[in-house]
Structures are given as C-alpha cells and as structure tokens.
mmCIF file of C-alpha atoms in Angstrom:
data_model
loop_
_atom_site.group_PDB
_atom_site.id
_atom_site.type_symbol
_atom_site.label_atom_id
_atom_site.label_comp_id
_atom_site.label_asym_id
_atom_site.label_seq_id
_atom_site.Cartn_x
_atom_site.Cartn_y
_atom_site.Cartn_z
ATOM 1 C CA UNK A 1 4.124 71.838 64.581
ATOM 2 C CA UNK A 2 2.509 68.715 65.651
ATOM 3 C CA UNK A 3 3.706 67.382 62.114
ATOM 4 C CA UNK A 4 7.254 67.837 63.168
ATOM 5 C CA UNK A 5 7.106 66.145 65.973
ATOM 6 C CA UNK A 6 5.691 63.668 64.334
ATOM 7 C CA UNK A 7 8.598 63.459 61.820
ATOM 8 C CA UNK A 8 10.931 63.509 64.370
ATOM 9 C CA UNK A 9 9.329 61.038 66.774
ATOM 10 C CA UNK A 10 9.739 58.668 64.025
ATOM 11 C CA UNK A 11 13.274 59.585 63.485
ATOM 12 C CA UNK A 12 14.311 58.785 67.418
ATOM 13 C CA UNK A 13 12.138 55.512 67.451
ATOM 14 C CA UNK A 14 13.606 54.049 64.280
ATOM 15 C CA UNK A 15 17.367 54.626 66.610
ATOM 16 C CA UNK A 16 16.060 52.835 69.473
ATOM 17 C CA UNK A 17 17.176 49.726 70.410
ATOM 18 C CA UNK A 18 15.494 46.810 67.914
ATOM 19 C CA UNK A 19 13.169 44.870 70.075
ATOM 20 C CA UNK A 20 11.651 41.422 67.976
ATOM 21 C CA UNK A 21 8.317 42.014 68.160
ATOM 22 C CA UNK A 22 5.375 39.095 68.662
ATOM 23 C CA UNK A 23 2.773 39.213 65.957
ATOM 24 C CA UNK A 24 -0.189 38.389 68.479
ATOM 25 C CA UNK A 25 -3.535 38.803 67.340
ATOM 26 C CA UNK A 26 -5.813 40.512 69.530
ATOM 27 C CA UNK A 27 -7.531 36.602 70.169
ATOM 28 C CA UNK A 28 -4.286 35.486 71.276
ATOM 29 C CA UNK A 29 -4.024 38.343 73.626
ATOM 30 C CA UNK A 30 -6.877 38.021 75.404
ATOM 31 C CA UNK A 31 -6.611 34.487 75.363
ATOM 32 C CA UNK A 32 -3.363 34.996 77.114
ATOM 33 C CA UNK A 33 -5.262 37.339 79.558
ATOM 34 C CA UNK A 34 -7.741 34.757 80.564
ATOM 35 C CA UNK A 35 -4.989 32.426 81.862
ATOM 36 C CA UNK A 36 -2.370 35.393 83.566
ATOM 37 C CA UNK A 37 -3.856 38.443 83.552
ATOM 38 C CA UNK A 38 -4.258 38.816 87.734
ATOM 39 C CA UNK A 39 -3.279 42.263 88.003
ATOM 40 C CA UNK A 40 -5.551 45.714 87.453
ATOM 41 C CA UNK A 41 -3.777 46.972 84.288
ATOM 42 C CA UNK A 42 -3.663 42.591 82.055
ATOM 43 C CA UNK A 43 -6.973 43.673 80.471
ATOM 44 C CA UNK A 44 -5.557 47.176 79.451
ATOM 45 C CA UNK A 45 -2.088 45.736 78.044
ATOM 46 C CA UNK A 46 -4.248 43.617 75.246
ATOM 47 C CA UNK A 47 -6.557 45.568 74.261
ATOM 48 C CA UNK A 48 -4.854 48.981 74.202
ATOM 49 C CA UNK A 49 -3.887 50.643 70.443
ATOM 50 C CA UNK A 50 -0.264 51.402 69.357
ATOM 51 C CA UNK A 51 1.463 48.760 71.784
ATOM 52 C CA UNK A 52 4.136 46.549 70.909
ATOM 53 C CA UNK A 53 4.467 43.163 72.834
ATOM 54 C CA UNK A 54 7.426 40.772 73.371
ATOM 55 C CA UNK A 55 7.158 37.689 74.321
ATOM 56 C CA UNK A 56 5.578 34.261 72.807
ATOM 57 C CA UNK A 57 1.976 32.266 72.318
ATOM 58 C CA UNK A 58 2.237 32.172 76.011
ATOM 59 C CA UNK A 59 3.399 35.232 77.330
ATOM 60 C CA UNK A 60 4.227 38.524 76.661
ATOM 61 C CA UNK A 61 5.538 42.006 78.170
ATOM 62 C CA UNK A 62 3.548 45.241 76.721
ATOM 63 C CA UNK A 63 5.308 48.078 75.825
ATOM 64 C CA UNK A 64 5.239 51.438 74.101
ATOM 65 C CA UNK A 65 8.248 53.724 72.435
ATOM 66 C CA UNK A 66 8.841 57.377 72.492
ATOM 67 C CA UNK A 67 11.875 59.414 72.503
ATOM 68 C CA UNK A 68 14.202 56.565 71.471
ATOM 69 C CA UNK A 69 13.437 54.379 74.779
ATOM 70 C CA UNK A 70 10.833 51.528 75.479
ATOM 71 C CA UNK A 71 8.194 51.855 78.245
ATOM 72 C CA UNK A 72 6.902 48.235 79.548
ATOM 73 C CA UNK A 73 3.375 48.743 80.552
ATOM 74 C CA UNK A 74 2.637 46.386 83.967
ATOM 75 C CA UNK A 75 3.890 43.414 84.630
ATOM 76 C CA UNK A 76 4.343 40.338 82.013
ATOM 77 C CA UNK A 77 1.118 38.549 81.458
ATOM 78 C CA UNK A 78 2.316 35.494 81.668
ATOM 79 C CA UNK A 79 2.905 32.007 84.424
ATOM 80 C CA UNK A 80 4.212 33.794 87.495
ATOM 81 C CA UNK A 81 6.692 31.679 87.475
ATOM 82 C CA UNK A 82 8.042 32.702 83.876
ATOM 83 C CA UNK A 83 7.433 36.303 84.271
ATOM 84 C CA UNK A 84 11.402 36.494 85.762
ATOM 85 C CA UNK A 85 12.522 35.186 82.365
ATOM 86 C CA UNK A 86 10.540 37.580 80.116
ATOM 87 C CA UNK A 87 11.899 40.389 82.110
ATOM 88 C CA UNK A 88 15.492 39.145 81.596
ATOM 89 C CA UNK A 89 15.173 38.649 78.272
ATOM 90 C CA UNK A 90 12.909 42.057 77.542
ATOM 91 C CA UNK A 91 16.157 44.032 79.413
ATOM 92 C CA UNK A 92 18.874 42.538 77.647
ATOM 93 C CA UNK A 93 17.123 42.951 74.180
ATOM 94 C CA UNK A 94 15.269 46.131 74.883
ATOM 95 C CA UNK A 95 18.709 48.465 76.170
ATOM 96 C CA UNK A 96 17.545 49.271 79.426
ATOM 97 C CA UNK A 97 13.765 49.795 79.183
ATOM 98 C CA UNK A 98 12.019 51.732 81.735
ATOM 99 C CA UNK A 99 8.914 49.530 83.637
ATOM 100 C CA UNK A 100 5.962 51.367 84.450
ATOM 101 C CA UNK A 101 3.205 50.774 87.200
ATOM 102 C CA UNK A 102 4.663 47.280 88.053
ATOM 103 C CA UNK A 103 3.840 45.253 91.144
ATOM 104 C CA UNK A 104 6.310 44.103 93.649
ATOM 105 C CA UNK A 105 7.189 40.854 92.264
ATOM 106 C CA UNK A 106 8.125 42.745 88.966
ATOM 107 C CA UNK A 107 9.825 45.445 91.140
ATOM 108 C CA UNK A 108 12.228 42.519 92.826
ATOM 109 C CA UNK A 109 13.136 40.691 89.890
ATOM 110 C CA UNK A 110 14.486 44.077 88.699
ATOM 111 C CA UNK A 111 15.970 45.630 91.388
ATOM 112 C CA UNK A 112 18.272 41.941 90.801
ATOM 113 C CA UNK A 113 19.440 43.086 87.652
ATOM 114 C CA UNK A 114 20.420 46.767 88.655
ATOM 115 C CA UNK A 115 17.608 48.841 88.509
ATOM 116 C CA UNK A 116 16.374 51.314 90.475
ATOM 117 C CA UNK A 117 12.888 51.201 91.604
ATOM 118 C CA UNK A 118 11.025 54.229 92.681
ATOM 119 C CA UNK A 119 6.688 54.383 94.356
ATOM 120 C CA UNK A 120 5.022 55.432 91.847
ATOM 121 C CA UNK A 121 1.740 55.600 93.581
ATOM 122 C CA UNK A 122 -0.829 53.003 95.165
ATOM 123 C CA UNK A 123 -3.707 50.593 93.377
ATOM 124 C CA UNK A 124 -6.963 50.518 95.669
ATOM 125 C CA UNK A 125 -8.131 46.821 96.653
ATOM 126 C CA UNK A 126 -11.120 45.847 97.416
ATOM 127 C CA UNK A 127 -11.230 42.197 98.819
ATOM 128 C CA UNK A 128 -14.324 40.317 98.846
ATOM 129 C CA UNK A 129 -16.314 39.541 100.351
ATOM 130 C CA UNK A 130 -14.522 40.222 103.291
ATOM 131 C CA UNK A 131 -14.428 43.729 102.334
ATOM 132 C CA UNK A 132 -18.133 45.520 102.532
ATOM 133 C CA UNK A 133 -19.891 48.937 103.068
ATOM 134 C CA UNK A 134 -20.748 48.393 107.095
ATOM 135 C CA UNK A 135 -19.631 49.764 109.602
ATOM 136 C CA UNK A 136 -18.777 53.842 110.714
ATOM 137 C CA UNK A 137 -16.224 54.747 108.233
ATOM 138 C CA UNK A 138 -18.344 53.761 105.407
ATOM 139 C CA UNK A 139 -21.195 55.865 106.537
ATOM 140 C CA UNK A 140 -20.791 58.413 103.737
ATOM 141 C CA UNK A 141 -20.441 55.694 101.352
ATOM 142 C CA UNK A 142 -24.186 54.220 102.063
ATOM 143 C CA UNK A 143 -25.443 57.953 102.791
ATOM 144 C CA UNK A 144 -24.365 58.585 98.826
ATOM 145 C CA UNK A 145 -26.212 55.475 97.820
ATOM 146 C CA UNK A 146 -29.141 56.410 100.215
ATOM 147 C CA UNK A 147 -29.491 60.078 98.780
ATOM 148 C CA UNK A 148 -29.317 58.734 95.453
ATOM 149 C CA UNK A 149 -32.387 56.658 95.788
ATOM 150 C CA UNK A 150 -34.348 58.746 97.882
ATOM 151 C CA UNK A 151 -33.824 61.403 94.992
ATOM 152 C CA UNK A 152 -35.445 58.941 92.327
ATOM 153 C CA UNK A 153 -32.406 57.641 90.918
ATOM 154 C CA UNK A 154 -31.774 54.581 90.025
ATOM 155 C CA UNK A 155 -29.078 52.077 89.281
ATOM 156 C CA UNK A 156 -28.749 49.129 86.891
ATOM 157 C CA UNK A 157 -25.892 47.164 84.928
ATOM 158 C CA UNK A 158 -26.248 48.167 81.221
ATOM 159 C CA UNK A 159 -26.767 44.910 79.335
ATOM 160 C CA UNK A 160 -26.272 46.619 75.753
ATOM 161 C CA UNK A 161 -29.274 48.496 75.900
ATOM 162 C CA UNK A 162 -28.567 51.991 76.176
ATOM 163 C CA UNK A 163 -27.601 53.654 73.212
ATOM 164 C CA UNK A 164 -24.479 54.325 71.836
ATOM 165 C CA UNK A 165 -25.214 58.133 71.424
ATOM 166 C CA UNK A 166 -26.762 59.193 74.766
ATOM 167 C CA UNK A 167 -23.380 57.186 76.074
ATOM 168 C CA UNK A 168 -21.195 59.271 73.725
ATOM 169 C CA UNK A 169 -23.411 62.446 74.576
ATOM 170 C CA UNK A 170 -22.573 61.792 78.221
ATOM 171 C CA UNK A 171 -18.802 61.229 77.563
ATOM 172 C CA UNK A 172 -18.681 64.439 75.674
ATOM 173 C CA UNK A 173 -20.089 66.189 78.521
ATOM 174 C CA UNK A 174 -18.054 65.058 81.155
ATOM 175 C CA UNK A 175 -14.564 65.784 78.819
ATOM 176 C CA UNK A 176 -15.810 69.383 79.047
ATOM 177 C CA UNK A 177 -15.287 69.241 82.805
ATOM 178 C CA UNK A 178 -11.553 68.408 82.475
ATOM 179 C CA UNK A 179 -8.674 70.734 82.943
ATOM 180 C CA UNK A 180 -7.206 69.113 79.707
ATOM 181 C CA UNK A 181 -10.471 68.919 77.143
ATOM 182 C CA UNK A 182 -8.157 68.563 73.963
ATOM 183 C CA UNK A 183 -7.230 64.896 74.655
ATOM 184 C CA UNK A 184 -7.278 61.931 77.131
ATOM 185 C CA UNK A 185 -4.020 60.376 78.318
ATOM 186 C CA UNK A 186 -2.565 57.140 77.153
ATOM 187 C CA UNK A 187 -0.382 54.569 77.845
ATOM 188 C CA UNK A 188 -1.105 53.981 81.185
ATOM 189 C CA UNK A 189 -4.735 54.707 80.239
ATOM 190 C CA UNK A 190 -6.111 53.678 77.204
ATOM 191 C CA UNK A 191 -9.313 56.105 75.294
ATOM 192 C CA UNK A 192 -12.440 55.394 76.158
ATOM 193 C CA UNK A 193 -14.960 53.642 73.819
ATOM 194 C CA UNK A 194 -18.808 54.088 73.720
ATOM 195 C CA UNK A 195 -18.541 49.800 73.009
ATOM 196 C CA UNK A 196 -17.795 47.179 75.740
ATOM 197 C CA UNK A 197 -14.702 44.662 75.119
ATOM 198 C CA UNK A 198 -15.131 41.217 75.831
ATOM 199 C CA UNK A 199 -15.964 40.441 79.510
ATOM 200 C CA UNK A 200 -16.042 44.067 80.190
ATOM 201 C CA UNK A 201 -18.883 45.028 82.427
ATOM 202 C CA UNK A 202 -20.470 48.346 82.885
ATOM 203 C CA UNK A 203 -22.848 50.233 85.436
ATOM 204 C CA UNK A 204 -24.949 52.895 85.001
ATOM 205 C CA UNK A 205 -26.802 55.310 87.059
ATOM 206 C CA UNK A 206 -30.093 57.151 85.358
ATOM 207 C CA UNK A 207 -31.778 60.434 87.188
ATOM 208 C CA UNK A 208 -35.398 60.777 87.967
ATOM 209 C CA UNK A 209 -36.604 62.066 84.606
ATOM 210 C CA UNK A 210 -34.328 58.551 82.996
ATOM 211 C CA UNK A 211 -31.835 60.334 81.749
ATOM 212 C CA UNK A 212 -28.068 58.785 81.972
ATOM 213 C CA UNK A 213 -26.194 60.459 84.607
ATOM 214 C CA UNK A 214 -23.304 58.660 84.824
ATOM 215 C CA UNK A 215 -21.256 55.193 83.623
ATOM 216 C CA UNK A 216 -18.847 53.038 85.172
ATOM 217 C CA UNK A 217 -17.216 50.406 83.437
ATOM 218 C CA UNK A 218 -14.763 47.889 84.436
ATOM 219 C CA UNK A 219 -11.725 45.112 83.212
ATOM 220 C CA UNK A 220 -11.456 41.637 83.844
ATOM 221 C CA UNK A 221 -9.261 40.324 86.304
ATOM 222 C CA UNK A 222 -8.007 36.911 84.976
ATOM 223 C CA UNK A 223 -6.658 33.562 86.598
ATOM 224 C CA UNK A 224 -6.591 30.624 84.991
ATOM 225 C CA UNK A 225 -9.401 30.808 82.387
ATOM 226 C CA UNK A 226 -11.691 32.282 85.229
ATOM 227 C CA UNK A 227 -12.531 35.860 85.846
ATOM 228 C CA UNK A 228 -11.487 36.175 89.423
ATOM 229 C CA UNK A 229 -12.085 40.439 89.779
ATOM 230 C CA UNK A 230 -12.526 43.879 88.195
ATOM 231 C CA UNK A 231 -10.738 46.705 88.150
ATOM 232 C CA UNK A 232 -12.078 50.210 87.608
ATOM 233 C CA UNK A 233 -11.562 51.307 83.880
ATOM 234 C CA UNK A 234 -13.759 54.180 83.064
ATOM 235 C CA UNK A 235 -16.100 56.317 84.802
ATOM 236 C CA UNK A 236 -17.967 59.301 83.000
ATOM 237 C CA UNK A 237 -20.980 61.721 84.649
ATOM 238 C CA UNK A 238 -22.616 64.235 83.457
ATOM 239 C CA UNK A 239 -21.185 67.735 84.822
ATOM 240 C CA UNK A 240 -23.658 68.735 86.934
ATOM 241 C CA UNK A 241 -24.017 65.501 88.721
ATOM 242 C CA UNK A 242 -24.084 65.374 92.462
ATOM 243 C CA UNK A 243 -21.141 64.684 93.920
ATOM 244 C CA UNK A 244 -22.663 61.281 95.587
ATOM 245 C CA UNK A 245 -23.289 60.334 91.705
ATOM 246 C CA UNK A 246 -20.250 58.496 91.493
ATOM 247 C CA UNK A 247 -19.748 57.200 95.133
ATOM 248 C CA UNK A 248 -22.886 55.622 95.037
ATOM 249 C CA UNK A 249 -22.866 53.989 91.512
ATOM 250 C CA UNK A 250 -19.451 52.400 92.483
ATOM 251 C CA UNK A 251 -21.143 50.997 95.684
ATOM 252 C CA UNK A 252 -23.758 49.553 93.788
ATOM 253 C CA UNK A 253 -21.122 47.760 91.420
ATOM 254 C CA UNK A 254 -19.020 46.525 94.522
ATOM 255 C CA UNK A 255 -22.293 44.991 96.149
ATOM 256 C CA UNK A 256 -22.869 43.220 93.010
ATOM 257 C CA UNK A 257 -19.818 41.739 92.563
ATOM 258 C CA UNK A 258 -19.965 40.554 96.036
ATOM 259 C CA UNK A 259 -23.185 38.885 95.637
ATOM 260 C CA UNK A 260 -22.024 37.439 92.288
ATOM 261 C CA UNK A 261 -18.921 35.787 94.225
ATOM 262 C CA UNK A 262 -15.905 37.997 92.649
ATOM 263 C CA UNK A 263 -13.540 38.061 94.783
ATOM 264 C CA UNK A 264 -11.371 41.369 94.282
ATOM 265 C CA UNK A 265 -12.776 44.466 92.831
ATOM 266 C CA UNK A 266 -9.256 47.244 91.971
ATOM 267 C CA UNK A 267 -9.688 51.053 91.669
ATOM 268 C CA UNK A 268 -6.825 51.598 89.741
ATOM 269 C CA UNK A 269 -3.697 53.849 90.382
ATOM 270 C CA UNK A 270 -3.912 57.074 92.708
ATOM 271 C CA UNK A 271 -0.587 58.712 90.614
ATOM 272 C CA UNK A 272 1.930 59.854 93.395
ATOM 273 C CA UNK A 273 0.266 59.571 96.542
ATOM 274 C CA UNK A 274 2.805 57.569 99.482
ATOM 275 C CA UNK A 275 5.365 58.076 97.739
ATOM 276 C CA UNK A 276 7.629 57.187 100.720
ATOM 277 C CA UNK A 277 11.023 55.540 99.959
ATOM 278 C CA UNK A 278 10.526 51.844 98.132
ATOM 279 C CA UNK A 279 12.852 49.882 100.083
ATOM 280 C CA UNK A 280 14.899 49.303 96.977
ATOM 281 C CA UNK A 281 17.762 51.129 95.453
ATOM 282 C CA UNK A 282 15.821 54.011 94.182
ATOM 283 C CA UNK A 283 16.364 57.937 92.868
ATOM 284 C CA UNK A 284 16.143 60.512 95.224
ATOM 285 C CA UNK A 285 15.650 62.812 92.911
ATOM 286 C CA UNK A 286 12.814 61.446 91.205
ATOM 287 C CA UNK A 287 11.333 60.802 94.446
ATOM 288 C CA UNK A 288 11.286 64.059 95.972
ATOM 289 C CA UNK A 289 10.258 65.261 91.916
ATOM 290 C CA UNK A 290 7.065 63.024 92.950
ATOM 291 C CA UNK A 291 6.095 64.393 96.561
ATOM 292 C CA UNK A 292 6.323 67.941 94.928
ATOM 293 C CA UNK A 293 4.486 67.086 91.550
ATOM 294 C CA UNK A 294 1.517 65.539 94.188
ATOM 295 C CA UNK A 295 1.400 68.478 96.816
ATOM 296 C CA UNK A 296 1.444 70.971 94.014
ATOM 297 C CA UNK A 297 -1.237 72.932 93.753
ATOM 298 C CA UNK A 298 -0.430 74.122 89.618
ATOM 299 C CA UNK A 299 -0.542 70.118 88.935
ATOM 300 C CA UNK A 300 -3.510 69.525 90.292
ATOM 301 C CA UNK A 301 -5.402 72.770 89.224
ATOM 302 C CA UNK A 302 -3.807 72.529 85.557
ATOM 303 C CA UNK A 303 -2.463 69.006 85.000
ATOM 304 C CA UNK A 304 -3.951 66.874 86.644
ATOM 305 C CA UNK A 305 -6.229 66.493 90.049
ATOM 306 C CA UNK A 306 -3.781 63.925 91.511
ATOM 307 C CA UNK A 307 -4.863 64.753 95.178
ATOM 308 C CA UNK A 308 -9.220 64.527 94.260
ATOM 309 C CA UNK A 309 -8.294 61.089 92.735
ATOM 310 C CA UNK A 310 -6.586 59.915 95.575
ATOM 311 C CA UNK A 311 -9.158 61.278 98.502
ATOM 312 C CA UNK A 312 -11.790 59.617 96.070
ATOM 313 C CA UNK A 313 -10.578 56.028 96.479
ATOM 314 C CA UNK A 314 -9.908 56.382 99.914
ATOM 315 C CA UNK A 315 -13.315 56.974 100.182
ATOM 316 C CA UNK A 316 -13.651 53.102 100.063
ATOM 317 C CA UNK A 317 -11.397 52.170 102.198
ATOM 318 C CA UNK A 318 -9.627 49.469 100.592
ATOM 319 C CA UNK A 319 -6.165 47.808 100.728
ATOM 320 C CA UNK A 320 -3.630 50.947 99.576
ATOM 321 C CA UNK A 321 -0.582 48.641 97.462
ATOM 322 C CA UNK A 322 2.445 50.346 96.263
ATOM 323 C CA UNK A 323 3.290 49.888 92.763
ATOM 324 C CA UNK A 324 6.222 50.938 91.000
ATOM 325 C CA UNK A 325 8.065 52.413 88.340
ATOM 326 C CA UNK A 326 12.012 51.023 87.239
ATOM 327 C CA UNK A 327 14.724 52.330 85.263
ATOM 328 C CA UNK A 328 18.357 52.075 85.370
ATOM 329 C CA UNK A 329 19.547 55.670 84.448
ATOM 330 C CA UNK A 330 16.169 57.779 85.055
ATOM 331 C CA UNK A 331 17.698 60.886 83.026
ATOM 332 C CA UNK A 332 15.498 63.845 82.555
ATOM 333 C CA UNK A 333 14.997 63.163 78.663
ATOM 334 C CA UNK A 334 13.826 59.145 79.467
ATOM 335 C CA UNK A 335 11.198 61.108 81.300
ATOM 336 C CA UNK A 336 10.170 63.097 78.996
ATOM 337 C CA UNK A 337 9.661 60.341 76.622
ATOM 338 C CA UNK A 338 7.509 58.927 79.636
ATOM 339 C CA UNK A 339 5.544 62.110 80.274
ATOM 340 C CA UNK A 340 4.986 62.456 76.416
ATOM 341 C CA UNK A 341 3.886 58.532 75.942
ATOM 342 C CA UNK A 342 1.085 59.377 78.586
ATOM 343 C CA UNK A 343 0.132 62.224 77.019
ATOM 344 C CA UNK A 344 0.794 64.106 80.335
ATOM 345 C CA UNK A 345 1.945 66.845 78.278
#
C-alpha cells in the first residue's frame, strides 16, 4: 500500500503547477540565513530534506508539494523589504499555493492579493534580557531548576562530547513515549539528528549516576550576518524523567543566553491554541475545524497532545504571537495534502 501511494503521489505532483526551481546549495542557504533568517522556522527552511525553494542568490521562499498543490514553509528568507515581491511572484507562478506558519507581515501582503488568512496557532517569545525567571509566576519555573539540583543533577551545554549513541539511545527512548512511535512529523518539523548543524547549540541535562536524561537543542536566529536568537528545535528525555526535567533544562538554556547577550530566545509553535478570528478575510469553517481539533480530547490522546504543548510554553511566560496559515480556496482535499505533507496522518 504505501507503494501506491507512492506511485500516485508522484502522478498528482508531476500535474501541479510547474514552479522554476533555484538550484541553491545548502552553503548558499545558510548563507542566505545568516543575513534574513529573523524568524523561528529560517534555520528549519535550509536545512530541512525534500524542500524545493524559489527564489534567487539572495532570497528564496521554501516550499514542499503533495497532492498536486505547493505548501510555502514560513515566510521568505530574504530583505524584508523584498519579501512582498517573492510572494507575488511565488503566487502567480505557483497557482495559488497555500502559506504555512507565516508571520503577520507575510499574512498582510497576502491577504492584498486575495487570500484568506486563518490563526494557525501562537510562537512563544522570550525577549531578553528584559524577559527573566523572577518574580511569582515563575516560581515553578526556578522550583524545577531548584529540585533538579538538589537531586544531583546537573546541567551543561554539550560541546561535542557526548556520544553519538547514548544521544541516539536517549532519542529512541523518548519516541517510545509518543502516541505516534512509527514516525516523526515533517514539514513544519524537520527529523531529528543525533549531529548538530552549523550554529546549532544544544543543552543537556545528566542524572546523579551521569547518565543523559534529557537534550535540548536549538536554531539560529539570523540578522544581518549576526546570530541575534534561538528558537527551540528539539527536545528529547528519557521516559521516566521527572516532569521538572525539561522545565528546568530550558531555564538553564534561557539564563545562558541571557548572560551571553542573545537577545530573543522562540519556543516554537503551540498548533491551534487562540485561534480567535485573524482580523483578515478568513474561513469560518476552517476556523471553527481548529477550536474543535484543539479542545478534542481523541486529538490530543491519539494525534497529537496539542493542549500539553501549549500549557508547557506557557509555563514561561513569554510573548504569545499569532502566526498564520493562507490559502485562497482552502478545499478539504488542499488539506489533506497539508495534513499528509506533515505527516499528521
């Protein structure tokens, strides 16, 4: 069966609209990252397998095909003042391509050319320094950390010197906790790899006996040849890790960022939560699809724990910002191409 689909997956993307695709070398993208990519998923567009990009040496728009339609991935990593143009031009060459987990700015420009733009969900910011762990309502956050340490664990960035199997042990143990083992999503994640990419950092938390507990590694954020941030990219514990494993590792990242001068630290996308009209022309229907997809309690037992996610990050306390998803027909079988590119099903 999966060999059919196969076949016909191919079938439906060679009839979808022909995009010109840029050759870029993965160099060139993450060159191209270093000067534009200010936004949580830049990092994740370039280094991701199986994308296509449009666009030129100095810009492009990511995207990935299924069912006959093209999915942009984020906004274009490009000038902010081009990106406007390399939407144009990806929408008239692209026959109506669907944008997915865009910012405002991206969101505008489209909603100006007929689209309808619908919440998809909110990225977490953390903005430093002014944002730190003081204060009442980060109690349980410093409790975690305190626990932690008073338990004999200990926290450290991993400069290449763990192994690559106890990391690969430790990812293998945590995929057994999911409610989907057989794969990861994509798309708007991309698999995770025992290896760090350039300029990737990760953090790692080891118990009392030394053993690795759990990992957290993070993206660049990207401004002008300067890394300005990091965003959240992959975080793997053990299964019977304390709760405050996690918390507490990502408060020791956050603190070192801080101290380090970073100035914005992103979670990532909570899927679905607020997802409150846009103030754009949007779909109702996909909207209300959303609020029931979140509140759900099948989803989150079977598919996906959109609501644990969500409480998780708030856990922080950072700046919630909508981000969005576009389209300009948003039929049922567009979203199944969607669902199916992010391996949601």
């Amino acid at each position: 069966m999966p060999s059919l689909r196969i076949y016909f997956d191919k079938i439906l993307e060679g009839a979808s609209p022909k995009v010109e695709r840029q050759e870029l070398t993965h160099v060139e993208r993450l060159a191209i990252v270093r000067r534009h990519g200010d936004f949580s998923l830049a990092y994740s567009t370039a280094v991701q397998a199986k994308l296509s990009y449009f666009g030129d040496a100095d810009g492009y728009i990511a995207f990935g095909t299924k069912m006959k339609h093209h999915f942009a991935l984020g906004d274009p990593v490009a000038a902010p003042a081009r990106r406007p143009d390399y939407i144009r031009r990806f929408v008239e060459t692209a026959g109506d391509p669907w944008f997915v987990q865009i910012g405002e700015e991206t969101a505008r420009v489209l909603a100006g050319l007929g689209y309808k733009v619908n919440r998809l969900g909110i990225d977490t910011r953390l903005v430093l320094p002014e944002h730190d762990f003081s204060g009442k309502r980060n109690e349980t956050v410093r409790y975690s950390e305190r626990w932690l340490l008073k338990k004999g664990f200990s926290f450290d960035e991993d400069k290449r010197t763990i192994h690559l199997d106890e990391i690969q042990r430790l990812s293998d143990n945590w995929r057994g906790d999911r409610i989907v083992k057989r794969w990861e999503m994509g798309f708007l994640n991309r698999p995770f790899y025992d290896q760090l990419g350039t300029d990737m950092r990760r953090f790692v938390l080891h118990g009392p006996d030394g053993d690795l507990i759990a990992l957290l590694d993070f993206d660049p954020i990207c401004r002008d040849g300067k890394v300005i941030g990091y965003t959240t990219a992959f975080k793997r514990k053990h299964i019977d890790a304390s709760p405050h494993a996690e918390i507490g590792l990502t408060k020791f990242a956050v603190d070192r960022f801080r101290e380090e001068g970073i100035s914005v630290v992103t979670l990532g996308l909570s899927p679905l939560v607020d997802v409150i009209p846009s103030g754009f022309a949007e779909s109702d229907f996909w909207r209300n699809t959303f609020q029931r997809a979140y509140s759900s309690p099948w989803v989150n037992r079977r598919r996906f724990n959109l609501q644990g996610q969500a409480a998780f990050k708030r856990r922080f306390h950072g700046v919630e910002e909508p981000v969005y998803v576009a389209f300009r027909k948003g039929t049922y079988i567009e979203m199944l191409g969607l669902l199916r590119l992010v391996k949601a099903i």
